[in-house]
Amino acid sequence: KETADLDLIIIATGSEVQHALKVAADMPGARVVSMPCMSLYERQSAEYKESILPSACTKRVSMEAGVTDLWYKYVGTEGKTVGVDRFGFSAPGDIVMKE
């Protein structure tokens, strides 16, 4: 949870959550959201979704060691996605993240 006014939302899934938490550790206005299942999130009420991803905060980044296409729904047009959008990249997780 952010310790200052919300400035940035980092949405991550799986093992990328740990990397998101490291990034956010030095950013008091950053919120990390673990989203392991988009369809479960989508089934929640509008009020709940707004409390997790407030529309007023448009500075958003998604992190997933997979394709980035689906994340644009959550990061918006001003957001950024971090992922692997090419086939066949295989290596230990820490090396994949560096690439």
mmCIF file of N, CA and C in Angstrom:
data_model
loop_
_atom_site.group_PDB
_atom_site.id
_atom_site.type_symbol
_atom_site.label_atom_id
_atom_site.label_comp_id
_atom_site.label_asym_id
_atom_site.label_seq_id
_atom_site.Cartn_x
_atom_site.Cartn_y
_atom_site.Cartn_z
ATOM 1 N N LYS A 1 0.851 -1.194 0.000
ATOM 2 C CA LYS A 1 0.000 0.000 0.000
ATOM 3 C C LYS A 1 0.884 1.240 0.000
ATOM 4 N N GLU A 2 0.475 2.206 -0.784
ATOM 5 C CA GLU A 2 1.243 3.439 -0.877
ATOM 6 C C GLU A 2 1.237 4.174 0.464
ATOM 7 N N THR A 3 2.322 4.921 0.740
ATOM 8 C CA THR A 3 2.432 5.667 1.994
ATOM 9 C C THR A 3 2.330 7.174 1.757
ATOM 10 N N ALA A 4 2.050 7.560 0.534
ATOM 11 C CA ALA A 4 1.854 8.963 0.172
ATOM 12 C C ALA A 4 0.708 9.012 -0.833
ATOM 13 N N ASP A 5 0.423 10.194 -1.355
ATOM 14 C CA ASP A 5 -0.627 10.303 -2.370
ATOM 15 C C ASP A 5 -0.326 9.357 -3.524
ATOM 16 N N LEU A 6 -1.353 8.670 -3.983
ATOM 17 C CA LEU A 6 -1.189 7.687 -5.051
ATOM 18 C C LEU A 6 -0.708 8.362 -6.329
ATOM 19 N N ASP A 7 0.443 7.903 -6.825
ATOM 20 C CA ASP A 7 1.054 8.486 -8.009
ATOM 21 C C ASP A 7 1.234 7.464 -9.132
ATOM 22 N N LEU A 8 1.366 6.189 -8.762
ATOM 23 C CA LEU A 8 1.678 5.143 -9.730
ATOM 24 C C LEU A 8 1.081 3.826 -9.264
ATOM 25 N N ILE A 9 0.532 3.063 -10.210
ATOM 26 C CA ILE A 9 0.049 1.719 -9.908
ATOM 27 C C ILE A 9 0.860 0.739 -10.744
ATOM 28 N N ILE A 10 1.442 -0.243 -10.079
ATOM 29 C CA ILE A 10 2.165 -1.313 -10.761
ATOM 30 C C ILE A 10 1.331 -2.576 -10.601
ATOM 31 N N ILE A 11 0.882 -3.129 -11.713
ATOM 32 C CA ILE A 11 0.059 -4.338 -11.697
ATOM 33 C C ILE A 11 0.948 -5.492 -12.133
ATOM 34 N N ALA A 12 1.012 -6.522 -11.316
ATOM 35 C CA ALA A 12 1.892 -7.645 -11.628
ATOM 36 C C ALA A 12 1.186 -8.960 -11.336
ATOM 37 N N THR A 13 1.753 -10.009 -11.873
ATOM 38 C CA THR A 13 1.193 -11.337 -11.667
ATOM 39 C C THR A 13 2.316 -12.333 -11.439
ATOM 40 N N GLY A 14 2.033 -13.331 -10.637
ATOM 41 C CA GLY A 14 3.007 -14.403 -10.411
ATOM 42 C C GLY A 14 4.315 -13.920 -9.821
ATOM 43 N N SER A 15 5.405 -14.452 -10.353
ATOM 44 C CA SER A 15 6.728 -14.142 -9.808
ATOM 45 C C SER A 15 7.139 -12.692 -10.050
ATOM 46 N N GLU A 16 6.431 -11.985 -10.896
ATOM 47 C CA GLU A 16 6.763 -10.586 -11.150
ATOM 48 C C GLU A 16 6.344 -9.670 -10.001
ATOM 49 N N VAL A 17 5.473 -10.143 -9.134
ATOM 50 C CA VAL A 17 5.040 -9.326 -7.993
ATOM 51 C C VAL A 17 6.243 -8.944 -7.137
ATOM 52 N N GLN A 18 7.167 -9.863 -6.927
ATOM 53 C CA GLN A 18 8.347 -9.556 -6.113
ATOM 54 C C GLN A 18 9.176 -8.433 -6.738
ATOM 55 N N HIS A 19 9.268 -8.410 -8.057
ATOM 56 C CA HIS A 19 10.010 -7.349 -8.740
ATOM 57 C C HIS A 19 9.263 -6.019 -8.631
ATOM 58 N N ALA A 20 7.958 -6.067 -8.732
ATOM 59 C CA ALA A 20 7.147 -4.858 -8.583
ATOM 60 C C ALA A 20 7.305 -4.273 -7.181
ATOM 61 N N LEU A 21 7.318 -5.131 -6.177
ATOM 62 C CA LEU A 21 7.491 -4.661 -4.799
ATOM 63 C C LEU A 21 8.856 -4.018 -4.596
ATOM 64 N N LYS A 22 9.886 -4.574 -5.221
ATOM 65 C CA LYS A 22 11.228 -3.975 -5.124
ATOM 66 C C LYS A 22 11.241 -2.587 -5.751
ATOM 67 N N VAL A 23 10.627 -2.454 -6.913
ATOM 68 C CA VAL A 23 10.566 -1.159 -7.592
ATOM 69 C C VAL A 23 9.812 -0.151 -6.730
ATOM 70 N N ALA A 24 8.701 -0.562 -6.167
ATOM 71 C CA ALA A 24 7.841 0.342 -5.401
ATOM 72 C C ALA A 24 8.398 0.690 -4.024
ATOM 73 N N ALA A 25 9.346 -0.080 -3.533
ATOM 74 C CA ALA A 25 9.868 0.130 -2.179
ATOM 75 C C ALA A 25 10.401 1.543 -1.966
ATOM 76 N N ASP A 26 10.984 2.132 -2.983
ATOM 77 C CA ASP A 26 11.547 3.480 -2.866
ATOM 78 C C ASP A 26 10.631 4.554 -3.441
ATOM 79 N N MET A 27 9.384 4.197 -3.658
ATOM 80 C CA MET A 27 8.426 5.132 -4.245
ATOM 81 C C MET A 27 7.199 5.220 -3.339
ATOM 82 N N PRO A 28 7.154 6.189 -2.427
ATOM 83 C CA PRO A 28 6.052 6.265 -1.458
ATOM 84 C C PRO A 28 4.662 6.347 -2.082
ATOM 85 N N GLY A 29 4.542 6.886 -3.285
ATOM 86 C CA GLY A 29 3.239 7.029 -3.928
ATOM 87 C C GLY A 29 2.869 5.882 -4.844
ATOM 88 N N ALA A 30 3.630 4.789 -4.775
ATOM 89 C CA ALA A 30 3.371 3.648 -5.660
ATOM 90 C C ALA A 30 2.542 2.587 -4.956
ATOM 91 N N ARG A 31 1.606 2.032 -5.685
ATOM 92 C CA ARG A 31 0.782 0.916 -5.209
ATOM 93 C C ARG A 31 1.076 -0.290 -6.092
ATOM 94 N N VAL A 32 1.304 -1.434 -5.459
ATOM 95 C CA VAL A 32 1.483 -2.683 -6.200
ATOM 96 C C VAL A 32 0.198 -3.486 -6.090
ATOM 97 N N VAL A 33 -0.327 -3.900 -7.225
ATOM 98 C CA VAL A 33 -1.530 -4.720 -7.282
ATOM 99 C C VAL A 33 -1.145 -6.076 -7.849
ATOM 100 N N SER A 34 -1.373 -7.119 -7.074
ATOM 101 C CA SER A 34 -1.173 -8.481 -7.564
ATOM 102 C C SER A 34 -2.464 -8.916 -8.244
ATOM 103 N N MET A 35 -2.375 -9.229 -9.539
ATOM 104 C CA MET A 35 -3.565 -9.638 -10.280
ATOM 105 C C MET A 35 -3.313 -11.012 -10.912
ATOM 106 N N PRO A 36 -3.476 -12.071 -10.122
ATOM 107 C CA PRO A 36 -3.221 -13.412 -10.655
ATOM 108 C C PRO A 36 -4.282 -13.897 -11.630
ATOM 109 N N CYS A 37 -5.478 -13.281 -11.601
ATOM 110 C CA CYS A 37 -6.566 -13.758 -12.460
ATOM 111 C C CYS A 37 -7.427 -12.572 -12.906
ATOM 112 N N MET A 38 -7.276 -12.189 -14.158
ATOM 113 C CA MET A 38 -8.045 -11.058 -14.683
ATOM 114 C C MET A 38 -9.547 -11.324 -14.655
ATOM 115 N N SER A 39 -9.951 -12.544 -14.958
ATOM 116 C CA SER A 39 -11.388 -12.841 -15.004
ATOM 117 C C SER A 39 -12.023 -12.744 -13.620
ATOM 118 N N LEU A 40 -11.301 -13.106 -12.579
ATOM 119 C CA LEU A 40 -11.815 -12.954 -11.221
ATOM 120 C C LEU A 40 -11.970 -11.472 -10.882
ATOM 121 N N TYR A 41 -10.988 -10.672 -11.239
ATOM 122 C CA TYR A 41 -11.071 -9.227 -11.024
ATOM 123 C C TYR A 41 -12.285 -8.654 -11.757
ATOM 124 N N GLU A 42 -12.498 -9.080 -12.984
ATOM 125 C CA GLU A 42 -13.605 -8.565 -13.795
ATOM 126 C C GLU A 42 -14.974 -8.893 -13.202
ATOM 127 N N ARG A 43 -15.066 -9.943 -12.415
ATOM 128 C CA ARG A 43 -16.350 -10.325 -11.805
ATOM 129 C C ARG A 43 -16.683 -9.506 -10.559
ATOM 130 N N GLN A 44 -15.788 -8.658 -10.122
ATOM 131 C CA GLN A 44 -16.007 -7.860 -8.921
ATOM 132 C C GLN A 44 -16.871 -6.639 -9.245
ATOM 133 N N SER A 45 -17.390 -6.028 -8.197
ATOM 134 C CA SER A 45 -18.234 -4.840 -8.368
ATOM 135 C C SER A 45 -17.404 -3.666 -8.886
ATOM 136 N N ALA A 46 -18.091 -2.729 -9.498
ATOM 137 C CA ALA A 46 -17.423 -1.526 -10.001
ATOM 138 C C ALA A 46 -16.744 -0.768 -8.864
ATOM 139 N N GLU A 47 -17.377 -0.742 -7.701
ATOM 140 C CA GLU A 47 -16.814 -0.041 -6.545
ATOM 141 C C GLU A 47 -15.506 -0.692 -6.102
ATOM 142 N N TYR A 48 -15.499 -2.011 -6.053
ATOM 143 C CA TYR A 48 -14.280 -2.720 -5.656
ATOM 144 C C TYR A 48 -13.160 -2.454 -6.664
ATOM 145 N N LYS A 49 -13.477 -2.580 -7.948
ATOM 146 C CA LYS A 49 -12.462 -2.366 -8.981
ATOM 147 C C LYS A 49 -11.907 -0.945 -8.920
ATOM 148 N N GLU A 50 -12.766 0.016 -8.658
ATOM 149 C CA GLU A 50 -12.318 1.404 -8.540
ATOM 150 C C GLU A 50 -11.423 1.589 -7.316
ATOM 151 N N SER A 51 -11.671 0.840 -6.252
ATOM 152 C CA SER A 51 -10.824 0.950 -5.058
ATOM 153 C C SER A 51 -9.436 0.351 -5.292
ATOM 154 N N ILE A 52 -9.342 -0.612 -6.177
ATOM 155 C CA ILE A 52 -8.058 -1.255 -6.475
ATOM 156 C C ILE A 52 -7.289 -0.485 -7.544
ATOM 157 N N LEU A 53 -7.978 -0.128 -8.620
ATOM 158 C CA LEU A 53 -7.373 0.614 -9.736
ATOM 159 C C LEU A 53 -8.155 1.909 -9.956
ATOM 160 N N PRO A 54 -7.931 2.914 -9.097
ATOM 161 C CA PRO A 54 -8.695 4.154 -9.215
ATOM 162 C C PRO A 54 -8.481 4.824 -10.575
ATOM 163 N N SER A 55 -9.563 5.225 -11.203
ATOM 164 C CA SER A 55 -9.475 5.841 -12.526
ATOM 165 C C SER A 55 -8.703 7.157 -12.504
ATOM 166 N N ALA A 56 -8.622 7.796 -11.354
ATOM 167 C CA ALA A 56 -7.886 9.057 -11.242
ATOM 168 C C ALA A 56 -6.378 8.862 -11.405
ATOM 169 N N CYS A 57 -5.898 7.663 -11.178
ATOM 170 C CA CYS A 57 -4.464 7.381 -11.319
ATOM 171 C C CYS A 57 -4.225 6.728 -12.682
ATOM 172 N N THR A 58 -3.742 7.518 -13.624
ATOM 173 C CA THR A 58 -3.528 7.011 -14.983
ATOM 174 C C THR A 58 -2.083 6.587 -15.229
ATOM 175 N N LYS A 59 -1.221 6.824 -14.279
ATOM 176 C CA LYS A 59 0.178 6.409 -14.401
ATOM 177 C C LYS A 59 0.262 4.960 -13.918
ATOM 178 N N ARG A 60 0.294 4.026 -14.888
ATOM 179 C CA ARG A 60 0.228 2.600 -14.564
ATOM 180 C C ARG A 60 1.234 1.804 -15.383
ATOM 181 N N VAL A 61 1.715 0.732 -14.774
ATOM 182 C CA VAL A 61 2.645 -0.185 -15.433
ATOM 183 C C VAL A 61 2.194 -1.602 -15.113
ATOM 184 N N SER A 62 2.223 -2.474 -16.109
ATOM 185 C CA SER A 62 1.959 -3.893 -15.847
ATOM 186 C C SER A 62 3.246 -4.675 -16.046
ATOM 187 N N MET A 63 3.394 -5.737 -15.262
ATOM 188 C CA MET A 63 4.566 -6.608 -15.357
ATOM 189 C C MET A 63 4.102 -8.054 -15.405
ATOM 190 N N GLU A 64 4.464 -8.744 -16.477
ATOM 191 C CA GLU A 64 4.169 -10.169 -16.592
ATOM 192 C C GLU A 64 5.211 -10.794 -17.505
ATOM 193 N N ALA A 65 5.675 -11.981 -17.153
ATOM 194 C CA ALA A 65 6.665 -12.677 -17.980
ATOM 195 C C ALA A 65 5.975 -13.389 -19.131
ATOM 196 N N GLY A 66 4.991 -12.754 -19.694
ATOM 197 C CA GLY A 66 4.235 -13.289 -20.822
ATOM 198 C C GLY A 66 3.844 -12.143 -21.731
ATOM 199 N N VAL A 67 2.861 -12.369 -22.566
ATOM 200 C CA VAL A 67 2.439 -11.352 -23.529
ATOM 201 C C VAL A 67 1.791 -10.155 -22.840
ATOM 202 N N THR A 68 1.895 -9.017 -23.483
ATOM 203 C CA THR A 68 1.412 -7.772 -22.883
ATOM 204 C C THR A 68 0.039 -7.335 -23.386
ATOM 205 N N ASP A 69 -0.469 -7.966 -24.431
ATOM 206 C CA ASP A 69 -1.706 -7.513 -25.082
ATOM 207 C C ASP A 69 -2.868 -7.259 -24.126
ATOM 208 N N LEU A 70 -3.143 -8.191 -23.248
ATOM 209 C CA LEU A 70 -4.312 -8.075 -22.369
ATOM 210 C C LEU A 70 -4.178 -6.974 -21.326
ATOM 211 N N TRP A 71 -2.972 -6.554 -21.026
ATOM 212 C CA TRP A 71 -2.748 -5.586 -19.956
ATOM 213 C C TRP A 71 -3.151 -4.166 -20.322
ATOM 214 N N TYR A 72 -3.270 -3.867 -21.611
ATOM 215 C CA TYR A 72 -3.639 -2.502 -21.996
ATOM 216 C C TYR A 72 -5.005 -2.110 -21.452
ATOM 217 N N LYS A 73 -5.850 -3.078 -21.218
ATOM 218 C CA LYS A 73 -7.166 -2.808 -20.624
ATOM 219 C C LYS A 73 -7.025 -2.186 -19.236
ATOM 220 N N TYR A 74 -5.956 -2.533 -18.532
ATOM 221 C CA TYR A 74 -5.761 -2.076 -17.155
ATOM 222 C C TYR A 74 -4.786 -0.910 -17.034
ATOM 223 N N VAL A 75 -3.844 -0.792 -17.947
ATOM 224 C CA VAL A 75 -2.893 0.320 -17.853
ATOM 225 C C VAL A 75 -3.361 1.541 -18.634
ATOM 226 N N GLY A 76 -4.270 1.354 -19.578
ATOM 227 C CA GLY A 76 -4.791 2.478 -20.346
ATOM 228 C C GLY A 76 -3.812 2.993 -21.386
ATOM 229 N N THR A 77 -4.216 4.066 -22.041
ATOM 230 C CA THR A 77 -3.401 4.606 -23.133
ATOM 231 C C THR A 77 -2.153 5.330 -22.645
ATOM 232 N N GLU A 78 -2.148 5.734 -21.390
ATOM 233 C CA GLU A 78 -0.976 6.412 -20.837
ATOM 234 C C GLU A 78 -0.045 5.450 -20.106
ATOM 235 N N GLY A 79 -0.459 4.201 -19.966
ATOM 236 C CA GLY A 79 0.331 3.232 -19.218
ATOM 237 C C GLY A 79 1.373 2.520 -20.054
ATOM 238 N N LYS A 80 2.181 1.737 -19.374
ATOM 239 C CA LYS A 80 3.240 0.955 -20.011
ATOM 240 C C LYS A 80 3.079 -0.508 -19.622
ATOM 241 N N THR A 81 3.500 -1.385 -20.509
ATOM 242 C CA THR A 81 3.487 -2.813 -20.208
ATOM 243 C C THR A 81 4.902 -3.362 -20.320
ATOM 244 N N VAL A 82 5.235 -4.273 -19.422
ATOM 245 C CA VAL A 82 6.527 -4.951 -19.448
ATOM 246 C C VAL A 82 6.229 -6.434 -19.542
ATOM 247 N N GLY A 83 6.753 -7.086 -20.564
ATOM 248 C CA GLY A 83 6.495 -8.506 -20.756
ATOM 249 C C GLY A 83 7.342 -9.062 -21.877
ATOM 250 N N VAL A 84 7.031 -10.259 -22.285
ATOM 251 C CA VAL A 84 7.760 -10.930 -23.357
ATOM 252 C C VAL A 84 6.777 -11.175 -24.496
ATOM 253 N N ASP A 85 6.941 -10.416 -25.568
ATOM 254 C CA ASP A 85 6.033 -10.524 -26.707
ATOM 255 C C ASP A 85 6.667 -11.241 -27.898
ATOM 256 N N ARG A 86 7.579 -12.128 -27.595
ATOM 257 C CA ARG A 86 8.163 -12.911 -28.678
ATOM 258 C C ARG A 86 8.229 -14.365 -28.257
ATOM 259 N N PHE A 87 8.143 -15.229 -29.219
ATOM 260 C CA PHE A 87 8.104 -16.663 -28.964
ATOM 261 C C PHE A 87 9.516 -17.227 -28.863
ATOM 262 N N GLY A 88 9.688 -18.179 -27.982
ATOM 263 C CA GLY A 88 10.920 -18.946 -27.945
ATOM 264 C C GLY A 88 11.998 -18.437 -27.022
ATOM 265 N N PHE A 89 11.725 -17.434 -26.195
ATOM 266 C CA PHE A 89 12.735 -16.947 -25.263
ATOM 267 C C PHE A 89 12.736 -17.854 -24.043
ATOM 268 N N SER A 90 13.830 -18.541 -23.833
ATOM 269 C CA SER A 90 13.901 -19.505 -22.743
ATOM 270 C C SER A 90 15.204 -19.322 -21.980
ATOM 271 N N ALA A 91 15.081 -19.154 -20.678
ATOM 272 C CA ALA A 91 16.242 -18.984 -19.808
ATOM 273 C C ALA A 91 15.740 -18.965 -18.374
ATOM 274 N N PRO A 92 16.654 -19.036 -17.406
ATOM 275 C CA PRO A 92 16.226 -18.874 -16.016
ATOM 276 C C PRO A 92 15.520 -17.525 -15.832
ATOM 277 N N GLY A 93 14.568 -17.492 -14.907
ATOM 278 C CA GLY A 93 13.731 -16.317 -14.712
ATOM 279 C C GLY A 93 14.471 -15.012 -14.549
ATOM 280 N N ASP A 94 15.562 -14.992 -13.779
ATOM 281 C CA ASP A 94 16.290 -13.743 -13.562
ATOM 282 C C ASP A 94 16.923 -13.231 -14.853
ATOM 283 N N ILE A 95 17.335 -14.135 -15.716
ATOM 284 C CA ILE A 95 17.913 -13.726 -16.998
ATOM 285 C C ILE A 95 16.824 -13.206 -17.928
ATOM 286 N N VAL A 96 15.678 -13.866 -17.948
ATOM 287 C CA VAL A 96 14.557 -13.407 -18.778
ATOM 288 C C VAL A 96 14.149 -11.999 -18.357
ATOM 289 N N MET A 97 14.082 -11.737 -17.055
ATOM 290 C CA MET A 97 13.680 -10.417 -16.570
ATOM 291 C C MET A 97 14.672 -9.339 -17.006
ATOM 292 N N LYS A 98 15.974 -9.656 -17.024
ATOM 293 C CA LYS A 98 16.981 -8.680 -17.457
ATOM 294 C C LYS A 98 16.822 -8.348 -18.929
ATOM 295 N N GLU A 99 16.483 -9.361 -19.713
ATOM 296 C CA GLU A 99 16.325 -9.160 -21.155
ATOM 297 C C GLU A 99 15.078 -8.366 -21.427
#
